[in-house]
PDB file of C-alpha atoms in Angstrom:
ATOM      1  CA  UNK A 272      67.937 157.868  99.451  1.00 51.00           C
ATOM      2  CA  UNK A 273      68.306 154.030  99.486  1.00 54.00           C
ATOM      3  CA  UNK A 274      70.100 151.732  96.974  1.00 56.00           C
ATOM      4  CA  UNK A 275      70.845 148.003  97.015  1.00 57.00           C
ATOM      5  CA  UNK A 276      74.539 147.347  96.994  1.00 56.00           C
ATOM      6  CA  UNK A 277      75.663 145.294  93.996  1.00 63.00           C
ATOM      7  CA  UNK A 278      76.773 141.408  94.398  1.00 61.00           C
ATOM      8  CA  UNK A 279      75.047 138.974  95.635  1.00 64.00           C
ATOM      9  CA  UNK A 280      72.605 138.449  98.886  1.00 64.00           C
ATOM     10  CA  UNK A 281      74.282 138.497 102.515  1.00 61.00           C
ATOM     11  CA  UNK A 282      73.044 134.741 102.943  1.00 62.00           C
ATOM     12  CA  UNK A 283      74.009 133.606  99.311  1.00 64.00           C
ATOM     13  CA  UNK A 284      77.711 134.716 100.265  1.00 62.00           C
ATOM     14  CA  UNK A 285      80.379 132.382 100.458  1.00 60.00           C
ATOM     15  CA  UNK A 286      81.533 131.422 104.459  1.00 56.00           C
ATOM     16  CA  UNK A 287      84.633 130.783 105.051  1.00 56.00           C
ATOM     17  CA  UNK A 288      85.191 127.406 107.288  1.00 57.00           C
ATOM     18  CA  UNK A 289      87.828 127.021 109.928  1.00 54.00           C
ATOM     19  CA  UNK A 290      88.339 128.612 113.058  1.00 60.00           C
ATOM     20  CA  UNK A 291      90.406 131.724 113.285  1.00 58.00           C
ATOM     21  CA  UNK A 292      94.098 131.683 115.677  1.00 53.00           C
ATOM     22  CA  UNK A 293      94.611 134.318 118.918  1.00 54.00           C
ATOM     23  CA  UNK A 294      95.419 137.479 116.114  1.00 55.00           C
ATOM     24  CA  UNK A 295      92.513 136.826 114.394  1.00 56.00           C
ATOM     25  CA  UNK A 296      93.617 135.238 111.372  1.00 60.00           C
ATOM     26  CA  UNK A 297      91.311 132.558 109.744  1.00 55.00           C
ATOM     27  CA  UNK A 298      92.633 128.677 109.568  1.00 56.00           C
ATOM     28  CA  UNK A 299      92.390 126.524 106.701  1.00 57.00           C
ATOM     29  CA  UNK A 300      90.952 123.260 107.630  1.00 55.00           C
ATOM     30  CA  UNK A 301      93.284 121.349 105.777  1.00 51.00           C
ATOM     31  CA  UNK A 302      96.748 122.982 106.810  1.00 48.00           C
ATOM     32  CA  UNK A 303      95.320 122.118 110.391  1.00 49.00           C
ATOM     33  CA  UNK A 304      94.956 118.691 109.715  1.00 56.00           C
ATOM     34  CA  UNK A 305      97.170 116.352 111.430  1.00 63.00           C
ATOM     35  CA  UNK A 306      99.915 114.787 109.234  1.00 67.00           C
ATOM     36  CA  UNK A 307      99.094 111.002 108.645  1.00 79.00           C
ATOM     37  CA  UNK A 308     101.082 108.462 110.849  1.00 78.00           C
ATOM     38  CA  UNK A 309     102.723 105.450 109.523  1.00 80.00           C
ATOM     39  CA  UNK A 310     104.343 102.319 110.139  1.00 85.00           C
ATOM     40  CA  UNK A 311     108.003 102.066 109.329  1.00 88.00           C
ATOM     41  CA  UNK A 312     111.231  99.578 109.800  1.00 90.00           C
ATOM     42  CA  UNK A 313     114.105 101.448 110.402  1.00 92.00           C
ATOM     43  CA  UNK A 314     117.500  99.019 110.482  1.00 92.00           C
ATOM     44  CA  UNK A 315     120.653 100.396 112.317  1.00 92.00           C
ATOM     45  CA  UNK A 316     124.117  99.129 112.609  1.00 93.00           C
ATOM     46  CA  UNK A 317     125.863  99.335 115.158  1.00 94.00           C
ATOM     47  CA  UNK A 318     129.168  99.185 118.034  1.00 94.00           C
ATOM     48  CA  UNK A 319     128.376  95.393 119.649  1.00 93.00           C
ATOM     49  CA  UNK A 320     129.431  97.164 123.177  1.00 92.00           C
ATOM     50  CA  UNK A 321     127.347  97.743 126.188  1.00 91.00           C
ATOM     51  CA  UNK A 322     125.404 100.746 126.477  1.00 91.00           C
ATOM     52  CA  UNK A 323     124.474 101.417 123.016  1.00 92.00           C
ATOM     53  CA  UNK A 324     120.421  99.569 123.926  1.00 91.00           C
ATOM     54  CA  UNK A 325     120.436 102.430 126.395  1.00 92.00           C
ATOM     55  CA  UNK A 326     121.864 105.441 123.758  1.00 92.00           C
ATOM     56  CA  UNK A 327     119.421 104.091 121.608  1.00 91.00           C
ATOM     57  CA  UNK A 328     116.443 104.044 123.355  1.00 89.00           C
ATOM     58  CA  UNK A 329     117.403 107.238 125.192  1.00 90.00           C
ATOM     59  CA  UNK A 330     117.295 109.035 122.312  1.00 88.00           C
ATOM     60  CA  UNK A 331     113.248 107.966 121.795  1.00 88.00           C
ATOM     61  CA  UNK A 332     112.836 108.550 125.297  1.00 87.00           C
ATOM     62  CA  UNK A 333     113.891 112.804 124.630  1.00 87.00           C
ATOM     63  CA  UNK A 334     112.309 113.258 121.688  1.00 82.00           C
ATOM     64  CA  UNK A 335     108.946 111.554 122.169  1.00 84.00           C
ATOM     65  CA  UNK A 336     109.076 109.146 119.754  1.00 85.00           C
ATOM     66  CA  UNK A 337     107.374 105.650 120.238  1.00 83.00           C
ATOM     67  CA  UNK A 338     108.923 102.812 119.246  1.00 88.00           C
ATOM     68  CA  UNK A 339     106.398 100.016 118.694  1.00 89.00           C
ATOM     69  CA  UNK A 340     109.238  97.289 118.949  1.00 91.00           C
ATOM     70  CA  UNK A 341     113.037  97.027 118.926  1.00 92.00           C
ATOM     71  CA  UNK A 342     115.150  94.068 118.666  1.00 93.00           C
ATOM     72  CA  UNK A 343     119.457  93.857 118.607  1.00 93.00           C
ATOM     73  CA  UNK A 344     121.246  91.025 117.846  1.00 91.00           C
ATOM     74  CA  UNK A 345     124.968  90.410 116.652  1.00 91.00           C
ATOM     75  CA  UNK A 346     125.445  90.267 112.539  1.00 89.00           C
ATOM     76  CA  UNK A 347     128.201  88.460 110.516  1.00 86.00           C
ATOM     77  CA  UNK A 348     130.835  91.447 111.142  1.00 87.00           C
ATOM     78  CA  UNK A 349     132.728  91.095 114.337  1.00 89.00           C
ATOM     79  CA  UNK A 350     132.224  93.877 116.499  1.00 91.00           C
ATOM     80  CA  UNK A 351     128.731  95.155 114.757  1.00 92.00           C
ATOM     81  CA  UNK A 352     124.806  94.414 116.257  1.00 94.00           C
ATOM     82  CA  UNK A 353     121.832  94.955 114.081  1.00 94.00           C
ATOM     83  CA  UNK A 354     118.929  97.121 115.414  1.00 93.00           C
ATOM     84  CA  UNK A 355     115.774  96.861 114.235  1.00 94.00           C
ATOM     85  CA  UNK A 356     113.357  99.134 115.049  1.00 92.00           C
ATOM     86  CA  UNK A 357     109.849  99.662 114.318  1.00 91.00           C
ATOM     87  CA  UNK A 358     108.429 102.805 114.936  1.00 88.00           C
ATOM     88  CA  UNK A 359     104.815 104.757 113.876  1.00 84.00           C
ATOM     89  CA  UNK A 360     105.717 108.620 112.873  1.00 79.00           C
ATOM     90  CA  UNK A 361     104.708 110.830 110.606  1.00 79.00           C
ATOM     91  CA  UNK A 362     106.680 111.591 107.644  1.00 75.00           C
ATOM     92  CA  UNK A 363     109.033 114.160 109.046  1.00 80.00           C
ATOM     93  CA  UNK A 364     109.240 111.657 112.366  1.00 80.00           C
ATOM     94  CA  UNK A 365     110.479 109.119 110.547  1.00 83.00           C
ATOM     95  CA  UNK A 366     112.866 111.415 108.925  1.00 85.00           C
ATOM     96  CA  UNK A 367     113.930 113.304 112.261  1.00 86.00           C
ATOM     97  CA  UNK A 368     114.548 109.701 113.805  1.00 85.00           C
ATOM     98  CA  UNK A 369     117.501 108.420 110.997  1.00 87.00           C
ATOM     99  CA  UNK A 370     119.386 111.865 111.506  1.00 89.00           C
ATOM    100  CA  UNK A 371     119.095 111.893 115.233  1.00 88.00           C
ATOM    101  CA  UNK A 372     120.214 108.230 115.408  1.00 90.00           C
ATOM    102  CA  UNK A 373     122.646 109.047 112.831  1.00 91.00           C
ATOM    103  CA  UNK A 374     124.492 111.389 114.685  1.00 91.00           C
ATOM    104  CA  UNK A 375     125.191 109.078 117.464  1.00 90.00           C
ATOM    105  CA  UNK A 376     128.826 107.893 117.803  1.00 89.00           C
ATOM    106  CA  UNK A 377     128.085 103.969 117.801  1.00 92.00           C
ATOM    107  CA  UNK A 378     125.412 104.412 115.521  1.00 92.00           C
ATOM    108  CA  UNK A 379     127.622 103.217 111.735  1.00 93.00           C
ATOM    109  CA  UNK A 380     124.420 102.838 109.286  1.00 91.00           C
ATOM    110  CA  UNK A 381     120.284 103.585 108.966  1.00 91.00           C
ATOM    111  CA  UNK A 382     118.601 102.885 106.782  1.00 89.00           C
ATOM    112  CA  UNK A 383     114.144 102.701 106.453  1.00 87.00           C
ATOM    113  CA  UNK A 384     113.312  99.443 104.758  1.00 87.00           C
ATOM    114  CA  UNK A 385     110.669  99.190 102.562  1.00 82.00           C
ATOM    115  CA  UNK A 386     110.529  95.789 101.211  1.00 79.00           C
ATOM    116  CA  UNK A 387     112.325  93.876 103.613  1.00 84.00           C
ATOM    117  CA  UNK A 388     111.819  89.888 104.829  1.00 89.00           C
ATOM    118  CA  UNK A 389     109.893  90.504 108.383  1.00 91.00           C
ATOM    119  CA  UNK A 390     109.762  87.840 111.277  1.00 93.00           C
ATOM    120  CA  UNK A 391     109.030  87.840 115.012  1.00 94.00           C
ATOM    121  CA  UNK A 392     108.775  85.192 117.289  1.00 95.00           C
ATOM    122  CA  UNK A 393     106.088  84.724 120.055  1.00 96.00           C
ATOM    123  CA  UNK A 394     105.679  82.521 122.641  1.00 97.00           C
ATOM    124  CA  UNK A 395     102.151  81.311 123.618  1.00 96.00           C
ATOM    125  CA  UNK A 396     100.936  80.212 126.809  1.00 96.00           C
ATOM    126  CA  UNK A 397      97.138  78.581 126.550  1.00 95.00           C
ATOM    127  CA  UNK A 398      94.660  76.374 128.096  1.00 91.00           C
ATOM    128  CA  UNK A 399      94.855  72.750 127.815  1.00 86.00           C
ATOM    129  CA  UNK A 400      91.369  71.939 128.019  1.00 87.00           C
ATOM    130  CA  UNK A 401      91.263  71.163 124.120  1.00 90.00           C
ATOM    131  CA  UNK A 402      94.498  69.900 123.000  1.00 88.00           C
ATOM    132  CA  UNK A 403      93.798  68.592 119.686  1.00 90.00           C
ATOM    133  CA  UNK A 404      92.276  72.242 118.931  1.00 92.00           C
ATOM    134  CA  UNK A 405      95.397  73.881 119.884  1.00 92.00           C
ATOM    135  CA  UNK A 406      97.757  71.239 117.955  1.00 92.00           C
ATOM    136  CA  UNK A 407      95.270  72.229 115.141  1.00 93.00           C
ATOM    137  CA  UNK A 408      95.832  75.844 115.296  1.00 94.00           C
ATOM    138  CA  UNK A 409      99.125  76.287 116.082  1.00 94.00           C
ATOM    139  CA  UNK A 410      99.588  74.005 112.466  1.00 94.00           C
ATOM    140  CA  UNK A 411      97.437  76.292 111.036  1.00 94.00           C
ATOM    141  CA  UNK A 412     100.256  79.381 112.089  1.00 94.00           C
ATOM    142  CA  UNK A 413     103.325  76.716 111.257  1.00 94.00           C
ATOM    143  CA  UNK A 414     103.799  76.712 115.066  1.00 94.00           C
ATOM    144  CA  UNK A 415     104.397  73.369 117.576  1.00 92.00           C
ATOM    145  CA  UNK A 416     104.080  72.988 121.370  1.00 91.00           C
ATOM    146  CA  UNK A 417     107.331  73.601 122.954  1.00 92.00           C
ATOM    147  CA  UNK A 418     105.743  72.855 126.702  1.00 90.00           C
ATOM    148  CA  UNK A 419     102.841  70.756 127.302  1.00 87.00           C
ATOM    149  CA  UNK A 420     101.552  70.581 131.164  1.00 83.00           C
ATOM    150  CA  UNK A 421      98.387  69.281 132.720  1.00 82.00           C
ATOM    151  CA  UNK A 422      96.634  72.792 132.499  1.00 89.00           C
ATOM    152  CA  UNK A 423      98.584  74.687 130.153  1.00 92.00           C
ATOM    153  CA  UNK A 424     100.388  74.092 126.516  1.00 93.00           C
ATOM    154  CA  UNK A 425     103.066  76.703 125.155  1.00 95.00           C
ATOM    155  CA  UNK A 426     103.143  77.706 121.359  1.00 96.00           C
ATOM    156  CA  UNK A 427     105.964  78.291 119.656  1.00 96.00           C
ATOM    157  CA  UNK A 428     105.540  80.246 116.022  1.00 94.00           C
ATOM    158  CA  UNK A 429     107.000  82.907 114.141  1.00 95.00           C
ATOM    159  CA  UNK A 430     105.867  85.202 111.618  1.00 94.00           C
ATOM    160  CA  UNK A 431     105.085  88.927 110.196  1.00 92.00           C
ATOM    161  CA  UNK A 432     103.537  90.650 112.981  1.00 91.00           C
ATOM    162  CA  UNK A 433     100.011  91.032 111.720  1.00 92.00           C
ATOM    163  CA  UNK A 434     100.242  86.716 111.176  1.00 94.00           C
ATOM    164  CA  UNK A 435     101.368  86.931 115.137  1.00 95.00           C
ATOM    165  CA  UNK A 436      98.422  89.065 116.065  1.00 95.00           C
ATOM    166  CA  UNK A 437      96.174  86.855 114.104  1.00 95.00           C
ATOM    167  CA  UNK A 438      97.454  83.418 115.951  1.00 95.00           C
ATOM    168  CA  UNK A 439      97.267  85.061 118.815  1.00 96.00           C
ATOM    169  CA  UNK A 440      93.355  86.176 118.072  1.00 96.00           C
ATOM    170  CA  UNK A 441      93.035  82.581 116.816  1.00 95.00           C
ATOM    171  CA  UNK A 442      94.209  80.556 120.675  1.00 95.00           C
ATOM    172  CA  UNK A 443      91.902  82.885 122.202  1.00 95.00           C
ATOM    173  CA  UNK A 444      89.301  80.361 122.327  1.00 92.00           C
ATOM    174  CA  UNK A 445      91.402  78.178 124.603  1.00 92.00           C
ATOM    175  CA  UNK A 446      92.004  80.784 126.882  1.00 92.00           C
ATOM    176  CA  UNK A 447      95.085  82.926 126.856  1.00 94.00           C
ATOM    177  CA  UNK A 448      97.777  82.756 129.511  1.00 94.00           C
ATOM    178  CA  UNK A 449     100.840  84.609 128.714  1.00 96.00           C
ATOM    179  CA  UNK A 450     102.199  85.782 125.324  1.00 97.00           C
ATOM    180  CA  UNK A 451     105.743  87.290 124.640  1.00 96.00           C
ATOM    181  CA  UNK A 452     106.805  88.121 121.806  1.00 95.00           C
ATOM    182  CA  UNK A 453     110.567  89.389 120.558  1.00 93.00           C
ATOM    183  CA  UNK A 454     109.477  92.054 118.300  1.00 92.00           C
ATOM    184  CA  UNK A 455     110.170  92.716 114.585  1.00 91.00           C
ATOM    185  CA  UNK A 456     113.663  91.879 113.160  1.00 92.00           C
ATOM    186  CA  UNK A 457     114.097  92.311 109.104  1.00 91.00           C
ATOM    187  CA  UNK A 458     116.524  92.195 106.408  1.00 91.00           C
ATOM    188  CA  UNK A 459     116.318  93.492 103.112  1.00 88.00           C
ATOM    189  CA  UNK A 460     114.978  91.883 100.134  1.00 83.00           C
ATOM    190  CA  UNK A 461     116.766  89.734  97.885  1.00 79.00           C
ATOM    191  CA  UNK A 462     120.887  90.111  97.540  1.00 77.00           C
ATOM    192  CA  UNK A 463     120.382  94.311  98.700  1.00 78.00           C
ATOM    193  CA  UNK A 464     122.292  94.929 101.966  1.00 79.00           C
ATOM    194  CA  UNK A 465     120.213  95.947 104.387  1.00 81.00           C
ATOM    195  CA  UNK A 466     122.661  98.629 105.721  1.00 68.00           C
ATOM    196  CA  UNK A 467     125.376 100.281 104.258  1.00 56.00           C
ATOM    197  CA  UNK A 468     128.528 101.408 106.369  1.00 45.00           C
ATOM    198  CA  UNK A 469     128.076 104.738 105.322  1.00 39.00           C
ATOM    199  CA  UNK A 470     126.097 107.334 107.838  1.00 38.00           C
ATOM    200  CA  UNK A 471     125.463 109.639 104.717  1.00 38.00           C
ATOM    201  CA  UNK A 472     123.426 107.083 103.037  1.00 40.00           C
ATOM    202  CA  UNK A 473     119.293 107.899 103.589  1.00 40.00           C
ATOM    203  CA  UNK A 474     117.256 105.065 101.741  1.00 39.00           C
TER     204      UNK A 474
END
């Protein structure tokens, strides 16, 4: 004796999607999915004294995290440098990054800034085949020649970094020599300190 079994067809049943793990166990699509990456300033105070570059960037080195740029300077408070690092994690990257750096000894504040006064400078090394066009450009970028040769004319300009990347797009035309460029360094907005003496403090 033969019966249909109740539901529906076997080809109008639902399929699960995703591929299944080494037990067996089905995947969902979207708890594989990578975690989005994004771009963040970190700011760090920190011991003026040599060796602390090195702690720093040690500390990247072990835990695989890329830092996109990093620039150190001195600040108004004797004995303290500013770090500012720019770095492209995911969420808990970003966060793992301010407690690791936190816990270093010469390491006094970090803090992520989110609407923070960006500059870098580059230096720009082009052909001098068309000098009125690069006097034009660089104007364009608020830059000025800083070297001018018989072949070659440096740029001087600063800028956010995506206003760097586009003046350095824009002297393509005359033929790109060299470019370096010092990296991000920020402060915070308006009268907000940009890092607080307090290794407790997270935003």
């Amino acid at each position: 004796m033969t019966g249909e079994l109740p539901g529906p067809a076997p080809e109008e049943r639902p399929h699960p999607s995703g591929r299944r793990n080494k037990q067996g166990i089905r995947i969902d699509p979207e708890a594989e999915s990578e975690p989005e990456v994004r771009r963040e300033v970190l700011s760090a105070l920190v011991d003026h004294e040599p060796g602390v570059l090195a702690e720093v960037s040690g500390l990247f080195a072990r835990r695989q995290f890329n830092i996109e740029s990093l620039t150190v300077g001195p600040t108004a408070a004797e004995g303290l440098a500013r770090m500012t690092i720019v770095v492209e994690e995911t969420d808990p990257g970003v966060e793992q990054v301010k407690r690791q750096l936190r816990k270093l000894v010469p390491v006094h504040a970090v803090r992520e800034l989110e609407a923070a006064t960006e500059r870098e400078l580059a230096l720009i090394k082009v052909g001098d085949d068309d000098p009125a066009g690069v006097a034009a450009v660089a104007e364009m970028y608020g830059g000025e020649a800083v070297e001018a040769g018989p072949e070659v004319v440096t740029v001087e300009l600063t800028g956010t970094e995506a206003e760097i990347d586009a003046a350095v797009e824009a002297f393509e035309r005359f033929g790109v020599r060299e470019v370096a460029r010092t990296g991000t360094a920020a402060l915070a907005g308006g009268t907000e300190f940009t890092a607080y003496d307090d290794t407790t403090t997270d935003d």
